Coordinates of N, CA and C in Angstrom, one line a residue:
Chain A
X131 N 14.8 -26.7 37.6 CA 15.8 -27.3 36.7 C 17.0 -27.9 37.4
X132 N 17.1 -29.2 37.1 CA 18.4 -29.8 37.5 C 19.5 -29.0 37.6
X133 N 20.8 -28.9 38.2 CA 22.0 -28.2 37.8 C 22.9 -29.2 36.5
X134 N 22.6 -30.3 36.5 CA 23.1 -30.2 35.1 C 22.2 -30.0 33.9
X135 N 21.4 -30.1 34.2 CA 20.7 -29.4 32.6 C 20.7 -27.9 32.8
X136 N 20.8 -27.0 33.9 CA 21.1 -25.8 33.6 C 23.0 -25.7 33.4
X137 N 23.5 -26.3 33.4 CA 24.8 -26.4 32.8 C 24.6 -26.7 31.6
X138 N 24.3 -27.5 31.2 CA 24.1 -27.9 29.3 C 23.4 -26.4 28.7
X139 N 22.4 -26.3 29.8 CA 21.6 -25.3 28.4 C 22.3 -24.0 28.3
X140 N 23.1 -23.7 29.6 CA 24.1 -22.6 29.6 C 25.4 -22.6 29.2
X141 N 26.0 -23.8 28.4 CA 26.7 -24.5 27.1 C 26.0 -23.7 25.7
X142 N 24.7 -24.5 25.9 CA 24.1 -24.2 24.2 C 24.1 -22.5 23.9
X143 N 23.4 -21.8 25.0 CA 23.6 -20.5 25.1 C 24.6 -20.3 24.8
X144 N 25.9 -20.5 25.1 CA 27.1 -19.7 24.8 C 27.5 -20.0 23.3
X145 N 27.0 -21.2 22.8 CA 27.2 -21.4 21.7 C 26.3 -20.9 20.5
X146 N 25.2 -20.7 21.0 CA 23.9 -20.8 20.0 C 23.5 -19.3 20.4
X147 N 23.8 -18.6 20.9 CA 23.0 -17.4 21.4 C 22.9 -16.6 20.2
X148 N 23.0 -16.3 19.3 CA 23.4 -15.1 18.4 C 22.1 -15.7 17.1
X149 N 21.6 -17.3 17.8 CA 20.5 -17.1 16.8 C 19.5 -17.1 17.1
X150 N 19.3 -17.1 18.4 CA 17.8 -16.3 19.2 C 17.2 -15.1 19.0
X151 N 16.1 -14.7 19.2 CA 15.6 -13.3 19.5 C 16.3 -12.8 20.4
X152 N 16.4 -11.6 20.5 CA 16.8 -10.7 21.6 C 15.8 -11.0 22.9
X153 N 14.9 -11.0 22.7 CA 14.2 -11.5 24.1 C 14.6 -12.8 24.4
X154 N 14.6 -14.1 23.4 CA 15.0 -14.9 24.1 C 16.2 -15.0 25.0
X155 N 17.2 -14.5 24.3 CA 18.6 -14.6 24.3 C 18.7 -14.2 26.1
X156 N 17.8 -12.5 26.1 CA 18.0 -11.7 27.6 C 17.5 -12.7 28.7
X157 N 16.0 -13.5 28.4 CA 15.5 -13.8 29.4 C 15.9 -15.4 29.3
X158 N 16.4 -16.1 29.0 CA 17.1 -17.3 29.3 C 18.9 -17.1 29.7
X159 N 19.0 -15.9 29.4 CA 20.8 -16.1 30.2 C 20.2 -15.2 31.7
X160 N 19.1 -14.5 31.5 CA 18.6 -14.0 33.1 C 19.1 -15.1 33.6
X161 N 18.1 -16.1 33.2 CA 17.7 -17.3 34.2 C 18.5 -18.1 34.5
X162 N 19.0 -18.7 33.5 CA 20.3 -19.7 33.7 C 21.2 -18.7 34.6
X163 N 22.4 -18.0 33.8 CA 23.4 -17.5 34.0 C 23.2 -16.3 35.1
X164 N 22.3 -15.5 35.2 CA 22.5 -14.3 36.4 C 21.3 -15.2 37.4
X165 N 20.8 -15.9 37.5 CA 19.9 -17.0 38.3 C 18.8 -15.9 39.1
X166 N 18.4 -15.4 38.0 CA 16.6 -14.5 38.3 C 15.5 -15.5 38.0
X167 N 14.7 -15.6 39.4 CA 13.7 -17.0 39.2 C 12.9 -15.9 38.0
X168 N 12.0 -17.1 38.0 CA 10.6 -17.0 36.9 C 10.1 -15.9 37.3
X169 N 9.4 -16.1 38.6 CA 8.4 -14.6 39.3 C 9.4 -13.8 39.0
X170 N 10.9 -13.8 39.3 CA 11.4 -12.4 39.1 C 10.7 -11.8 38.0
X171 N 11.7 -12.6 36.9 CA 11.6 -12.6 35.5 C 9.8 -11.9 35.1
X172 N 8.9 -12.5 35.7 CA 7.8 -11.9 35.5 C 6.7 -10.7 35.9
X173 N 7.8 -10.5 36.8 CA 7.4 -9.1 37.5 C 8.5 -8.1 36.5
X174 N 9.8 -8.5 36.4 CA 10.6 -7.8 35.5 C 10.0 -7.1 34.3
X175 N 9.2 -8.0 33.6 CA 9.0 -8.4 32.3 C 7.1 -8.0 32.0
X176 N 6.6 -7.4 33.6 CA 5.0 -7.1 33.3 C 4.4 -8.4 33.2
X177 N 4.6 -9.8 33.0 CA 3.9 -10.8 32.2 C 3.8 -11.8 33.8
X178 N 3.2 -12.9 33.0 CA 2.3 -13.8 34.2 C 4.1 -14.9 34.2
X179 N 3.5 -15.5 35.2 CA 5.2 -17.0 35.8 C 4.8 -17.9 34.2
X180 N 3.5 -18.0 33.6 CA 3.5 -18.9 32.8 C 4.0 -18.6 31.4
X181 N 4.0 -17.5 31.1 CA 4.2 -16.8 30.0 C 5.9 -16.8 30.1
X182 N 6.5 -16.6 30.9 CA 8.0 -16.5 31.3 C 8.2 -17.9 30.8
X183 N 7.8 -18.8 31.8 CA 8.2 -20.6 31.6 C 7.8 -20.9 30.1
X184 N 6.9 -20.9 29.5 CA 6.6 -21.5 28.5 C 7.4 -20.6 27.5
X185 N 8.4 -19.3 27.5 CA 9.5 -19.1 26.9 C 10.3 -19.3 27.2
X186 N 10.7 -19.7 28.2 CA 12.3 -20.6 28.6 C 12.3 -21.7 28.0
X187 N 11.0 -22.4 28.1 CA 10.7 -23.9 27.4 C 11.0 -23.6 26.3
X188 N 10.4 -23.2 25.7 CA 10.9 -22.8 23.7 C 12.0 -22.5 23.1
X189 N 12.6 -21.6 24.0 CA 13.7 -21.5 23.9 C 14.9 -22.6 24.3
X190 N 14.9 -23.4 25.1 CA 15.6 -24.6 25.2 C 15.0 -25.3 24.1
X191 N 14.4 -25.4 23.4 CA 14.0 -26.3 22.4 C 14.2 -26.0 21.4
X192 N 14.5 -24.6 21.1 CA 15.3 -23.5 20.3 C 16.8 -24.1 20.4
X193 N 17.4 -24.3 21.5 CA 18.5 -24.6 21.4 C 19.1 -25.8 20.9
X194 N 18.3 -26.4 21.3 CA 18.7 -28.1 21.5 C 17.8 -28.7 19.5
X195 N 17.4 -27.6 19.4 CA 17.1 -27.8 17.9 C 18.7 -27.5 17.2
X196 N 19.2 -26.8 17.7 CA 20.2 -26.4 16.5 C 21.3 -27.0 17.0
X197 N 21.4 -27.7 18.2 CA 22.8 -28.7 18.7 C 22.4 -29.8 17.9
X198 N 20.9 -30.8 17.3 CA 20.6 -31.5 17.1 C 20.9 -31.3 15.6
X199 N 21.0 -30.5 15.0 CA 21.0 -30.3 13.5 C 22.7 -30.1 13.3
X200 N 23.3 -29.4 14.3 CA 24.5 -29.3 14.3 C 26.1 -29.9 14.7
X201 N 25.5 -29.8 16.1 CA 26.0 -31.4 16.8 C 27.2 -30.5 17.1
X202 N 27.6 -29.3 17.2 CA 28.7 -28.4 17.6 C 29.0 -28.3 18.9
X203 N 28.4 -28.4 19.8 CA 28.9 -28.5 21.5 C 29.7 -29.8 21.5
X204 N 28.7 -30.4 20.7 CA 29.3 -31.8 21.5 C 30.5 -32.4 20.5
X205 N 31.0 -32.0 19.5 CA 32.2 -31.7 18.6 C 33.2 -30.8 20.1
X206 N 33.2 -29.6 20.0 CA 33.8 -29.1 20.9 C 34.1 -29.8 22.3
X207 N 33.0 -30.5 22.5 CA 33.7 -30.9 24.2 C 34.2 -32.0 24.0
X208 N 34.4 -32.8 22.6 CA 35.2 -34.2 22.9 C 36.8 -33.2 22.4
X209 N 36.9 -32.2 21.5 CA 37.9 -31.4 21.2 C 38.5 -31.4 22.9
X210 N 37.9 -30.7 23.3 CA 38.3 -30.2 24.9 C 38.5 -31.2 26.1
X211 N 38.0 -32.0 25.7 CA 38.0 -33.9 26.2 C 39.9 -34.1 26.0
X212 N 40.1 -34.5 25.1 CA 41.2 -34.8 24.0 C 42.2 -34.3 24.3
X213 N 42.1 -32.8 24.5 CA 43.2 -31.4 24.5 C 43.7 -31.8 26.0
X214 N 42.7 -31.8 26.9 CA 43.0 -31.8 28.4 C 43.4 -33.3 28.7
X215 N 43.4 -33.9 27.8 CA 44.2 -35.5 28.0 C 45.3 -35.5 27.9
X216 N 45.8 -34.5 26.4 CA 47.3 -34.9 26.0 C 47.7 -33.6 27.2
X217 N 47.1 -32.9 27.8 CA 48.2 -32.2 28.7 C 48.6 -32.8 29.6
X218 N 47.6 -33.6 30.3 CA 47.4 -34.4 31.4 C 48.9 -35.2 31.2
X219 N 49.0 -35.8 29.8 CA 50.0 -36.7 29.3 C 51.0 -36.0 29.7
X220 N 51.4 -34.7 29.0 CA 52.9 -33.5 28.8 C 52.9 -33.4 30.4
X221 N 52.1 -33.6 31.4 CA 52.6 -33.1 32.9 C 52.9 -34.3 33.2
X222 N 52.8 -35.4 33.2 CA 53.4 -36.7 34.2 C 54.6 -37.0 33.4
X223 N 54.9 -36.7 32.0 CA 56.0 -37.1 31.4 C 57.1 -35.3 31.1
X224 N 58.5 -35.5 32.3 CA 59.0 -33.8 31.2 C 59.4 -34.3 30.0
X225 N 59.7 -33.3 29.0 CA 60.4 -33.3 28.0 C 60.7 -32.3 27.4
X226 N 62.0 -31.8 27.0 CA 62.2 -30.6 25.9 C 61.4 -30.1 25.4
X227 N 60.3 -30.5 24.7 CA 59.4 -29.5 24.0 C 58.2 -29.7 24.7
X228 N 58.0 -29.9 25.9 CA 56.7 -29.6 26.2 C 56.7 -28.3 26.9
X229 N 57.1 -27.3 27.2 CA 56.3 -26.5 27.2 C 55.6 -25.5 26.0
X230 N 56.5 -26.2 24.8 CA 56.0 -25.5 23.5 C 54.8 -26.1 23.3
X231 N 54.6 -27.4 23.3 CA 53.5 -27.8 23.4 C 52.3 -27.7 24.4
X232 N 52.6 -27.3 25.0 CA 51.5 -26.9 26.6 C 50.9 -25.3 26.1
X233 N 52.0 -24.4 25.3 CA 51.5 -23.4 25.1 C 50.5 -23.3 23.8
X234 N 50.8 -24.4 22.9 CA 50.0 -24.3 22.1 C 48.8 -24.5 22.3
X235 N 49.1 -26.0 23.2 CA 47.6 -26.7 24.0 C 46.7 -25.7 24.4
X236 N 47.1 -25.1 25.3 CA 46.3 -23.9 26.0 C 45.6 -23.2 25.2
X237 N 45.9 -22.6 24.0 CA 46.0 -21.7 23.5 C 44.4 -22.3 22.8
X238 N 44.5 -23.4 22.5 CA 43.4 -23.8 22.0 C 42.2 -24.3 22.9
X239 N 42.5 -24.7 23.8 CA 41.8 -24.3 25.1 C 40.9 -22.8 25.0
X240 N 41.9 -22.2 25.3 CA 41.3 -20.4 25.1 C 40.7 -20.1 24.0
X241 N 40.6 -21.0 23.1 CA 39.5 -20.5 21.9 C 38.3 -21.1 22.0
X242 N 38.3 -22.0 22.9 CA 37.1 -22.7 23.0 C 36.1 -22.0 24.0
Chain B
X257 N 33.5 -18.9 -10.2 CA 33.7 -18.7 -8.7 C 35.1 -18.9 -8.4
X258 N 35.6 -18.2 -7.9 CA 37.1 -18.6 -7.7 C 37.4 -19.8 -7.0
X259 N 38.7 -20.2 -7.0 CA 39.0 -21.6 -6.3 C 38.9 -21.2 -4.8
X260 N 39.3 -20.1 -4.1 CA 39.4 -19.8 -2.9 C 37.8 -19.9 -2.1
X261 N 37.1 -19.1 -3.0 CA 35.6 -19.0 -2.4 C 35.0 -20.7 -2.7
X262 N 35.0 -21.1 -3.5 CA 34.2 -22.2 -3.7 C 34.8 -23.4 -2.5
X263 N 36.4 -22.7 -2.1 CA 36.9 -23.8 -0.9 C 36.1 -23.4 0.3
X264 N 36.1 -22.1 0.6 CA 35.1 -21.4 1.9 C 33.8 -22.2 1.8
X265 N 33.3 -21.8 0.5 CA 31.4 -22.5 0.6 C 32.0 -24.0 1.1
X266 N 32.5 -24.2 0.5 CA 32.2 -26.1 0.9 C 32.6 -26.1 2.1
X267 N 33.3 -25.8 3.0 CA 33.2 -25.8 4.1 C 32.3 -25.2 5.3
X268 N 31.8 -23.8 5.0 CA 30.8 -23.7 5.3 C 29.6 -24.4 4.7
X269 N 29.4 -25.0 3.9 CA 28.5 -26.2 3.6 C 28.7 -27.1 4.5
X270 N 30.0 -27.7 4.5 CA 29.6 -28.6 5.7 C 29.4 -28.4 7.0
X271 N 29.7 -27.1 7.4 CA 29.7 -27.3 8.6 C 27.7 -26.9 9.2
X272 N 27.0 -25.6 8.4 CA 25.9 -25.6 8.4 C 25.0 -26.0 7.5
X273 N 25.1 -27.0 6.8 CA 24.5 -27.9 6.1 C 23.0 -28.2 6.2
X274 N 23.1 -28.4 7.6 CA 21.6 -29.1 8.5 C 20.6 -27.6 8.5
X275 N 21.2 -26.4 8.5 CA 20.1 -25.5 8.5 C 19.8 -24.9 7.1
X276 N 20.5 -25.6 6.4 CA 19.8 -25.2 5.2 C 18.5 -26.0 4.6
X277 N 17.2 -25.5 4.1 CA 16.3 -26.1 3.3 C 16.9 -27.4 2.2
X278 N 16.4 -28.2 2.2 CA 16.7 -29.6 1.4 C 17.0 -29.0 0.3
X279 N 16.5 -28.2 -0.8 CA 16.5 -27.5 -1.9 C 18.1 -26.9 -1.9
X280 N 18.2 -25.8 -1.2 CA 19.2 -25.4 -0.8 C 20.8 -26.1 -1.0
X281 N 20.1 -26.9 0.2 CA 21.4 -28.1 0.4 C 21.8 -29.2 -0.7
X282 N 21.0 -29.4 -1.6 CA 20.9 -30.3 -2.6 C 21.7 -29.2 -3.8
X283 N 21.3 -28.2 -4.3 CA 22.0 -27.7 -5.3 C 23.0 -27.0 -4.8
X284 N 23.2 -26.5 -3.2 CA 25.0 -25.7 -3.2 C 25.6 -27.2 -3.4
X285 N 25.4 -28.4 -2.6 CA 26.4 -29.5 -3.1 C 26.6 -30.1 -3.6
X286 N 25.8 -29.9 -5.3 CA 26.0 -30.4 -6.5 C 27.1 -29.6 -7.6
X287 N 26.6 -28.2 -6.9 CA 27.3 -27.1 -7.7 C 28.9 -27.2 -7.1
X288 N 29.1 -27.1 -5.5 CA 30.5 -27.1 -5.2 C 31.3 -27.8 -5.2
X289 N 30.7 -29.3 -4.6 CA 31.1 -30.4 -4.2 C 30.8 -31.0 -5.5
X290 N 30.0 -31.3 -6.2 CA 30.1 -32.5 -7.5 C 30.2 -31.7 -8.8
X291 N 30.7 -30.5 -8.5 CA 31.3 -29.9 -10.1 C 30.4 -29.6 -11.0
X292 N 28.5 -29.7 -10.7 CA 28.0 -30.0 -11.6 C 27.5 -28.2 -12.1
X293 N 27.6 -27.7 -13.4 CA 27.8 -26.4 -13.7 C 26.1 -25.7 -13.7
X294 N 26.6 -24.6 -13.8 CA 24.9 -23.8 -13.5 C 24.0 -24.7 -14.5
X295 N 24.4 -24.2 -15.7 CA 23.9 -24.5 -17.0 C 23.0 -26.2 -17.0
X296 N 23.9 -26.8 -16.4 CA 23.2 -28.6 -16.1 C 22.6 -28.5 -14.9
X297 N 22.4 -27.7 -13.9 CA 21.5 -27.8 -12.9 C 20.9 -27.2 -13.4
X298 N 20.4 -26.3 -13.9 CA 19.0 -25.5 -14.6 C 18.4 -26.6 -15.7
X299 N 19.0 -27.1 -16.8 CA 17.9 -28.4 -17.5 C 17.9 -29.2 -16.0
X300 N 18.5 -30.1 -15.4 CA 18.2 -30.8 -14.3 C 16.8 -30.6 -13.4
X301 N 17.2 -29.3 -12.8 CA 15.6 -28.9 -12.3 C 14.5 -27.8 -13.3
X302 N 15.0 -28.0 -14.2 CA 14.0 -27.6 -15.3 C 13.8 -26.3 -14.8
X303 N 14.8 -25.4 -14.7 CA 14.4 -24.3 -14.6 C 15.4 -23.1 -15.6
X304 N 15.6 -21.7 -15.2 CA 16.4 -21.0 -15.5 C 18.0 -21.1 -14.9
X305 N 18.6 -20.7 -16.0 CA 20.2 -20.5 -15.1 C 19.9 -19.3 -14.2
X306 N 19.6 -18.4 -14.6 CA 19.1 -17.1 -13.4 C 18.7 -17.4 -12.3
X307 N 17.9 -18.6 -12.2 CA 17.2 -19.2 -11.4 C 18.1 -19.8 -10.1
X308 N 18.8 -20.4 -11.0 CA 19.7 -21.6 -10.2 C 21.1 -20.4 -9.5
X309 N 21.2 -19.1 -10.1 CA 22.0 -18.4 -9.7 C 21.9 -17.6 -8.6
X310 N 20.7 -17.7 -8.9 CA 20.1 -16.6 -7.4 C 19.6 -17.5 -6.6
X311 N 19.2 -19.1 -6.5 CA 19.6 -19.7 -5.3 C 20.2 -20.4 -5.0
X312 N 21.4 -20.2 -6.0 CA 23.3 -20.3 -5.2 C 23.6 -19.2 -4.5
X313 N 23.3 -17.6 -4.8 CA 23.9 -17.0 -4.7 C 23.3 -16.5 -2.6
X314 N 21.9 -17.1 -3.1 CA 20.7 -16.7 -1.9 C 21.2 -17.7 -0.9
X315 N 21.7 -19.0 -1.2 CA 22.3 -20.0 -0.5 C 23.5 -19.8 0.5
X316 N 24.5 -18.9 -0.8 CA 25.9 -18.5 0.4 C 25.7 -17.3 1.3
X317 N 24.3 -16.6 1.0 CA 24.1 -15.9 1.5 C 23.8 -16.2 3.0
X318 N 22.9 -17.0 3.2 CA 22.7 -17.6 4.3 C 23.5 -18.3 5.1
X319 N 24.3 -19.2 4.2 CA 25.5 -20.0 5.1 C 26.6 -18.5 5.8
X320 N 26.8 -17.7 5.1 CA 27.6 -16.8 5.8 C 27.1 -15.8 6.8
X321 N 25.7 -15.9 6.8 CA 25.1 -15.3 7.9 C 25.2 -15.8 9.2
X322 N 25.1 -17.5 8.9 CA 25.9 -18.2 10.2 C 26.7 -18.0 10.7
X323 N 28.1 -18.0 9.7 CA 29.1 -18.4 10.3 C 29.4 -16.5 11.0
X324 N 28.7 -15.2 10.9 CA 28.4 -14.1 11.2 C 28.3 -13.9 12.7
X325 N 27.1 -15.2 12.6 CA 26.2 -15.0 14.1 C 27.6 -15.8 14.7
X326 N 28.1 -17.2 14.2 CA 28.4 -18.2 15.1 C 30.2 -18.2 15.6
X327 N 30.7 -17.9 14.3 CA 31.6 -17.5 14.2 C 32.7 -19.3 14.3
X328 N 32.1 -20.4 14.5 CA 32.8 -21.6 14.5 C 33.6 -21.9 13.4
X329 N 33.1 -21.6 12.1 CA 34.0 -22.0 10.9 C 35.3 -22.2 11.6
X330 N 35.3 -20.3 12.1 CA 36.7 -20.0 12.1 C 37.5 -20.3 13.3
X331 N 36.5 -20.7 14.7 CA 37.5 -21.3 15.2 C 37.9 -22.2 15.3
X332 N 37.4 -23.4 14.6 CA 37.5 -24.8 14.2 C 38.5 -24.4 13.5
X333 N 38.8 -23.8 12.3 CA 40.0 -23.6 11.6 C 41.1 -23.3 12.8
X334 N 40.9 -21.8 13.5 CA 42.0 -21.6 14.5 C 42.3 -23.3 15.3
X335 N 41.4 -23.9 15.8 CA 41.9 -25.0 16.3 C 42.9 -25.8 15.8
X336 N 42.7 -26.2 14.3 CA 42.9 -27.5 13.7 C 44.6 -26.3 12.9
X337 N 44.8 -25.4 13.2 CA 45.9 -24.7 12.7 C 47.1 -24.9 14.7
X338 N 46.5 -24.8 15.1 CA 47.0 -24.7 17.0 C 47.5 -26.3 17.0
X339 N 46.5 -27.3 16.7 CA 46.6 -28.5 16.8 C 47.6 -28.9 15.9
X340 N 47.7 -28.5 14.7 CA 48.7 -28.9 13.5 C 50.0 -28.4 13.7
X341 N 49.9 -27.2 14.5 CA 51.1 -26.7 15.0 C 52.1 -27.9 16.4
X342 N 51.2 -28.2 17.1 CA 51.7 -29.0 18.1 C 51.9 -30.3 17.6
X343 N 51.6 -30.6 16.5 CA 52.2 -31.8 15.9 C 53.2 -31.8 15.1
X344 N 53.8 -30.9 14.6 CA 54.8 -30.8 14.1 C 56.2 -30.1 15.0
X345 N 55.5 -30.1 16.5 CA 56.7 -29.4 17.6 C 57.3 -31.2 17.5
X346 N 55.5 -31.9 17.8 CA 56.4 -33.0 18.0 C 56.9 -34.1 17.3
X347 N 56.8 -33.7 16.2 CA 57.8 -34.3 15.2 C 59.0 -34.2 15.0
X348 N 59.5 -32.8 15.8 CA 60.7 -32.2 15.3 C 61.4 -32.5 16.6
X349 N 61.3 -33.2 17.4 CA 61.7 -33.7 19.0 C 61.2 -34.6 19.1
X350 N 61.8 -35.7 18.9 CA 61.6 -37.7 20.1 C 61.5 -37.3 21.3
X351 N 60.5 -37.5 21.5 CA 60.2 -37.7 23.5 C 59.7 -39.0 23.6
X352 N 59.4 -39.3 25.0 CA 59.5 -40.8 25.0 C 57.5 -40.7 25.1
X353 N 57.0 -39.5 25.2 CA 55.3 -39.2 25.5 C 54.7 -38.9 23.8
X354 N 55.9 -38.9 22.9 CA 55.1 -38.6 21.6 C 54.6 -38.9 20.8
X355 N 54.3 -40.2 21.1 CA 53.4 -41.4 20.4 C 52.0 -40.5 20.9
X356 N 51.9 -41.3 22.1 CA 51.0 -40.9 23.0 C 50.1 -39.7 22.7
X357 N 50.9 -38.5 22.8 CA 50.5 -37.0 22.4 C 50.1 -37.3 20.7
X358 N 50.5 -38.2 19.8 CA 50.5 -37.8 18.5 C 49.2 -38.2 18.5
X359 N 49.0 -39.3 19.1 CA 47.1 -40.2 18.8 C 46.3 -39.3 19.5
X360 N 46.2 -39.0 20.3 CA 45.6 -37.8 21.1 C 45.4 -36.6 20.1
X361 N 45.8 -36.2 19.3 CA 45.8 -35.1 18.4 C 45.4 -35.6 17.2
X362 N 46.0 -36.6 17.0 CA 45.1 -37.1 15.7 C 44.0 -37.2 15.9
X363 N 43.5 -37.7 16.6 CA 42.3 -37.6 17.1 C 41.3 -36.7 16.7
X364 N 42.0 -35.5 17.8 CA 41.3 -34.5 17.7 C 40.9 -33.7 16.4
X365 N 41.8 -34.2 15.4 CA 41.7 -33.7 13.8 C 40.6 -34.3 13.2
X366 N 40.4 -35.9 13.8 CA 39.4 -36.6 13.1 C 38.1 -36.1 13.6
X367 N 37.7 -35.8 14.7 CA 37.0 -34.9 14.8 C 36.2 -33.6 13.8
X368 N 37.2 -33.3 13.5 CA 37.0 -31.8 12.6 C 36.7 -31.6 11.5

């Protein structure tokens, strides 16, 4: 897997995880996020490299099912696009109230 | 249904809309969104009001199972309250950057 599609899918994950199976959920953040190959994963797990891959596969298709129906990462990253613009703006310009505004900026930052 | 909750459904209608069954999604947004009452969606789909009550009621059931797992309703709301906040810091102070910051944030609302 590319490193940016394992960045995307480790996006959807953090977004989407709570509507996977419990197996899915464990053995796709193995892989992505704690970076346990396949054979790990299949010696871990008793099962054959194919049986592992062809649930990582589903599982990304799992994901990318519900970003497509949803469209919520990609809502959030132009949010987080946007936020990190007007900071960008409040640091090259001072003014009186920007650090009220930097803190709020952040703030929404940290919820994302 | 109270004015409060029927504001929550529709929002949570829109935001997981897409996972609901066509059926589903067709009568919560006739009932919330187009005012149309139990009693006229039951002759409409020629069924019982019972009928139509228990898949309204089986409807919000599910949308709030989402927003359970996903929890976005609410931080889309926390955003668009952080964001609403920083626009009225800069209303309340002329800087010479608050044009700039205001489109940037409007923005971000149009988004939401």
């Amino acid at each position: 897997m590319k490193i940016e599609e394992s960045f995307r899918v480790s996006l959807l994950v953090d977004f989407y995880k709570n509507l996977l199976t419990q197996k899915q959920r464990k053995i796709i953040t193995d892989f992505i996020d704690n970076n346990i190959s396949i054979s790990e994963l299949a010696q871990i797990y008793n099962t054959s490299r194919q049986a592992i891959n062809d649930l990582i596969k589903r599982t990304i298709k799992v994901l990318e099912g519900y970003e497509e129906k949803l469209n919520l990462l990609h809502k959030f990253e132009m949010i987080r696009e946007k936020v990190k613009k007007s900071l960008e703006i409040l640091d090259s310009k001072e003014t009186n109230s920007s650090n009220e505004i930097k803190k709020e900026l952040n703030s929404v930052l940290e919820i994302m």
